[in-house]
Amino acid sequence: MAEIVVFHHAQGRTDGVVSFGDHLRSAGHTVHVPDLYDGRTFDTLTEGVAHAQALGFDALAERGMRGVDGLDAGLVSIGFSLGVVPAQRLAQTRPGARGAVLCHAALPPSAFGGWPDGVPVQIHVMADDPWAEEDRDAIDEFGATVEDAEVFTYRGAAHLFADPTVADHDPEAAGLLLDRVLEFLDRC
């Protein structure tokens, strides 16, 4: 079983993000879901992004790194949208990473000095998601240059489709994403 850290999206550590962690726990994994917003959540993605911008993306990435202090090095990091930043940084810069799952977004594989050899990654995004448009080149680069990369594109235009507590939720796509993540974790 894997030890996992799940980083929330811009709307905060919603009940949906916590529930995702609970699903992974029920499959036997050890799961940590740090709160980068100190308990704040937002009703809309726009409000959450504005809050993240006010805090600063670098500061949020640092909070994410501090959120794993004291945990074993061999983590699988999972990030939802904004949470991709600390998840990807953790996978790329902390020795011993066992894998990463990037949901709804991705930075280029070179973002933190190059993708480490032997660290598998999954990326999940909807084909027509306008919020992910700026990430398309990075997602394509992962698929073309990272040997252990799996890129899953879902039909639709929702952004946070995996979170049942937000307006973008797509139950079918969310269920498929969860199944694929569980299969991935069995290989990590």
Short mmCIF file of C-alpha atoms in Angstrom, two decimals:
data_model
loop_
_atom_site.label_atom_id
_atom_site.label_comp_id
_atom_site.label_asym_id
_atom_site.label_seq_id
_atom_site.Cartn_x
_atom_site.Cartn_y
_atom_site.Cartn_z
CA MET A 1 0.00 0.00 0.00
CA ALA A 2 1.12 3.54 -0.70
CA GLU A 3 1.50 6.58 1.50
CA ILE A 4 -0.20 9.46 -0.28
CA VAL A 5 -0.52 13.21 0.09
CA VAL A 6 -3.51 14.89 -1.61
CA PHE A 7 -3.34 18.63 -2.32
CA HIS A 8 -6.64 20.46 -2.76
CA HIS A 9 -7.77 22.75 -5.55
CA ALA A 10 -8.37 26.52 -5.47
CA GLN A 11 -11.78 26.22 -3.79
CA GLY A 12 -10.02 24.79 -0.75
CA ARG A 13 -9.99 21.57 1.22
CA THR A 14 -13.59 20.77 0.40
CA ASP A 15 -15.54 17.79 1.67
CA GLY A 16 -15.13 16.37 -1.85
CA VAL A 17 -11.33 16.45 -1.65
CA VAL A 18 -11.46 14.89 1.82
CA SER A 19 -13.86 12.24 0.47
CA PHE A 20 -11.40 11.42 -2.32
CA GLY A 21 -8.77 10.79 0.33
CA ASP A 22 -11.25 8.63 2.24
CA HIS A 23 -11.80 6.48 -0.88
CA LEU A 24 -8.06 5.90 -1.09
CA ARG A 25 -7.91 5.09 2.63
CA SER A 26 -10.71 2.55 2.26
CA ALA A 27 -8.52 0.79 -0.35
CA GLY A 28 -5.84 0.39 2.34
CA HIS A 29 -3.60 3.38 1.63
CA THR A 30 -2.28 5.89 4.16
CA VAL A 31 -3.54 9.31 3.11
CA HIS A 32 -2.74 12.87 4.21
CA VAL A 33 -4.82 15.85 3.02
CA PRO A 34 -3.09 19.05 4.16
CA ASP A 35 -5.04 22.30 4.19
CA LEU A 36 -3.18 25.04 2.32
CA TYR A 37 -5.90 27.61 3.10
CA ASP A 38 -6.14 27.27 6.90
CA GLY A 39 -9.76 26.11 6.79
CA ARG A 40 -11.09 28.52 4.17
CA THR A 41 -13.17 27.27 1.26
CA PHE A 42 -14.77 29.16 -1.61
CA ASP A 43 -18.06 28.74 -3.43
CA THR A 44 -16.61 29.40 -6.87
CA LEU A 45 -13.36 28.65 -8.61
CA THR A 46 -12.92 32.34 -9.45
CA GLU A 47 -13.09 33.29 -5.75
CA GLY A 48 -10.65 30.53 -4.84
CA VAL A 49 -8.18 31.54 -7.54
CA ALA A 50 -8.33 35.15 -6.35
CA HIS A 51 -7.51 33.96 -2.82
CA ALA A 52 -4.63 31.83 -4.12
CA GLN A 53 -3.26 34.79 -6.06
CA ALA A 54 -3.44 36.96 -2.95
CA LEU A 55 -1.49 34.36 -0.97
CA GLY A 56 0.94 33.76 -3.84
CA PHE A 57 1.47 30.51 -5.71
CA ASP A 58 5.05 30.16 -4.44
CA ALA A 59 3.85 30.57 -0.86
CA LEU A 60 1.18 27.89 -1.43
CA ALA A 61 3.80 25.53 -2.87
CA GLU A 62 5.92 26.13 0.23
CA ARG A 63 2.93 25.38 2.47
CA GLY A 64 2.48 22.15 0.56
CA MET A 65 6.11 21.17 1.08
CA ARG A 66 5.84 21.97 4.81
CA GLY A 67 2.67 19.86 4.89
CA VAL A 68 4.76 16.73 4.29
CA ASP A 69 7.48 17.48 6.84
CA GLY A 70 7.96 14.42 8.98
CA LEU A 71 6.45 12.01 6.44
CA ASP A 72 8.44 9.24 4.80
CA ALA A 73 10.22 10.13 1.57
CA GLY A 74 8.42 7.45 -0.47
CA LEU A 75 5.20 9.38 -1.08
CA VAL A 76 2.77 9.45 -3.97
CA SER A 77 1.59 13.02 -4.45
CA ILE A 78 -1.82 13.87 -5.88
CA GLY A 79 -2.87 17.38 -6.81
CA PHE A 80 -6.16 18.83 -7.97
CA SER A 81 -5.74 21.93 -10.17
CA LEU A 82 -3.94 24.44 -7.90
CA GLY A 83 -2.77 21.45 -5.86
CA VAL A 84 -0.80 20.25 -8.87
CA VAL A 85 1.87 22.85 -8.04
CA PRO A 86 2.91 21.32 -4.69
CA ALA A 87 2.20 17.76 -5.89
CA GLN A 88 4.42 18.12 -8.93
CA ARG A 89 7.11 19.97 -7.00
CA LEU A 90 7.14 17.23 -4.36
CA ALA A 91 7.43 14.47 -6.98
CA GLN A 92 10.23 16.26 -8.78
CA THR A 93 12.34 17.54 -5.89
CA ARG A 94 11.95 15.18 -2.94
CA PRO A 95 14.11 12.07 -3.29
CA GLY A 96 12.22 8.80 -3.01
CA ALA A 97 8.97 9.90 -4.65
CA ARG A 98 6.94 6.87 -5.77
CA GLY A 99 4.59 8.63 -8.19
CA ALA A 100 2.36 11.59 -8.92
CA VAL A 101 -1.21 12.13 -10.07
CA LEU A 102 -1.96 15.52 -11.61
CA CYS A 103 -5.68 16.26 -11.95
CA HIS A 104 -7.06 19.11 -14.04
CA ALA A 105 -3.68 20.79 -14.64
CA ALA A 106 0.05 20.28 -15.17
CA LEU A 107 3.21 22.29 -15.28
CA PRO A 108 5.89 21.40 -17.84
CA PRO A 109 7.96 18.35 -16.85
CA SER A 110 10.97 20.68 -16.62
CA ALA A 111 9.24 23.00 -14.11
CA PHE A 112 11.31 21.86 -11.14
CA GLY A 113 14.47 20.72 -12.89
CA GLY A 114 13.24 17.80 -14.97
CA TRP A 115 11.02 14.80 -14.36
CA PRO A 116 12.87 12.15 -12.32
CA ASP A 117 13.57 8.80 -13.95
CA GLY A 118 11.47 5.95 -12.63
CA VAL A 119 8.72 8.14 -11.14
CA PRO A 120 5.40 7.33 -12.83
CA VAL A 121 2.82 10.06 -13.38
CA GLN A 122 -0.85 10.14 -14.34
CA ILE A 123 -2.56 13.24 -15.71
CA HIS A 124 -6.36 13.64 -15.83
CA VAL A 125 -8.03 16.50 -17.71
CA MET A 126 -11.21 17.20 -19.68
CA ALA A 127 -10.78 17.81 -23.39
CA ASP A 128 -12.54 21.17 -23.51
CA ASP A 129 -11.75 22.54 -20.04
CA PRO A 130 -11.05 26.26 -20.52
CA TRP A 131 -9.17 26.45 -17.19
CA ALA A 132 -6.69 23.81 -18.45
CA GLU A 133 -6.12 25.46 -21.82
CA GLU A 134 -2.86 27.06 -20.71
CA ASP A 135 -1.63 23.64 -19.54
CA ARG A 136 -2.18 21.78 -22.83
CA ASP A 137 1.42 22.11 -24.02
CA ALA A 138 2.74 20.83 -20.68
CA ILE A 139 0.32 17.89 -20.74
CA ASP A 140 1.35 17.03 -24.31
CA GLU A 141 5.01 17.30 -23.31
CA PHE A 142 4.49 14.80 -20.49
CA GLY A 143 2.90 12.36 -22.92
CA ALA A 144 5.71 12.77 -25.43
CA THR A 145 8.79 12.89 -23.18
CA VAL A 146 8.13 11.11 -19.87
CA GLU A 147 8.41 7.34 -20.22
CA ASP A 148 6.13 6.49 -17.28
CA ALA A 149 3.42 9.07 -18.09
CA GLU A 150 -0.23 8.23 -18.62
CA VAL A 151 -2.45 11.05 -19.90
CA PHE A 152 -6.20 10.58 -19.64
CA THR A 153 -8.49 13.00 -21.44
CA TYR A 154 -12.19 12.93 -20.58
CA ARG A 155 -15.05 14.22 -22.71
CA GLY A 156 -16.44 17.52 -21.51
CA ALA A 157 -15.51 21.03 -20.43
CA ALA A 158 -15.67 20.79 -16.63
CA HIS A 159 -12.60 21.68 -14.62
CA LEU A 160 -12.96 20.24 -11.10
CA PHE A 161 -15.01 17.28 -12.33
CA ALA A 162 -13.69 14.87 -9.67
CA ASP A 163 -15.04 16.85 -6.68
CA PRO A 164 -18.70 16.04 -5.92
CA THR A 165 -19.09 19.20 -3.83
CA VAL A 166 -18.46 21.70 -6.64
CA ALA A 167 -20.54 22.77 -9.65
CA ASP A 168 -18.22 21.10 -12.21
CA HIS A 169 -18.71 17.60 -10.83
CA ASP A 170 -19.14 14.87 -13.45
CA PRO A 171 -19.98 11.60 -11.66
CA GLU A 172 -19.06 9.32 -14.58
CA ALA A 173 -15.70 10.96 -15.24
CA ALA A 174 -14.98 11.19 -11.49
CA GLY A 175 -15.64 7.48 -11.04
CA LEU A 176 -13.34 6.60 -13.93
CA LEU A 177 -10.63 8.90 -12.57
CA LEU A 178 -10.85 7.24 -9.14
CA ASP A 179 -10.65 3.75 -10.68
CA ARG A 180 -7.59 4.74 -12.71
CA VAL A 181 -5.90 6.31 -9.69
CA LEU A 182 -6.51 3.18 -7.60
CA GLU A 183 -5.00 1.02 -10.36
CA PHE A 184 -2.02 3.41 -10.53
CA LEU A 185 -1.50 3.23 -6.76
CA ASP A 186 -1.43 -0.56 -6.91
CA ARG A 187 1.62 -0.22 -9.20
CA CYS A 188 3.45 2.36 -7.07
#
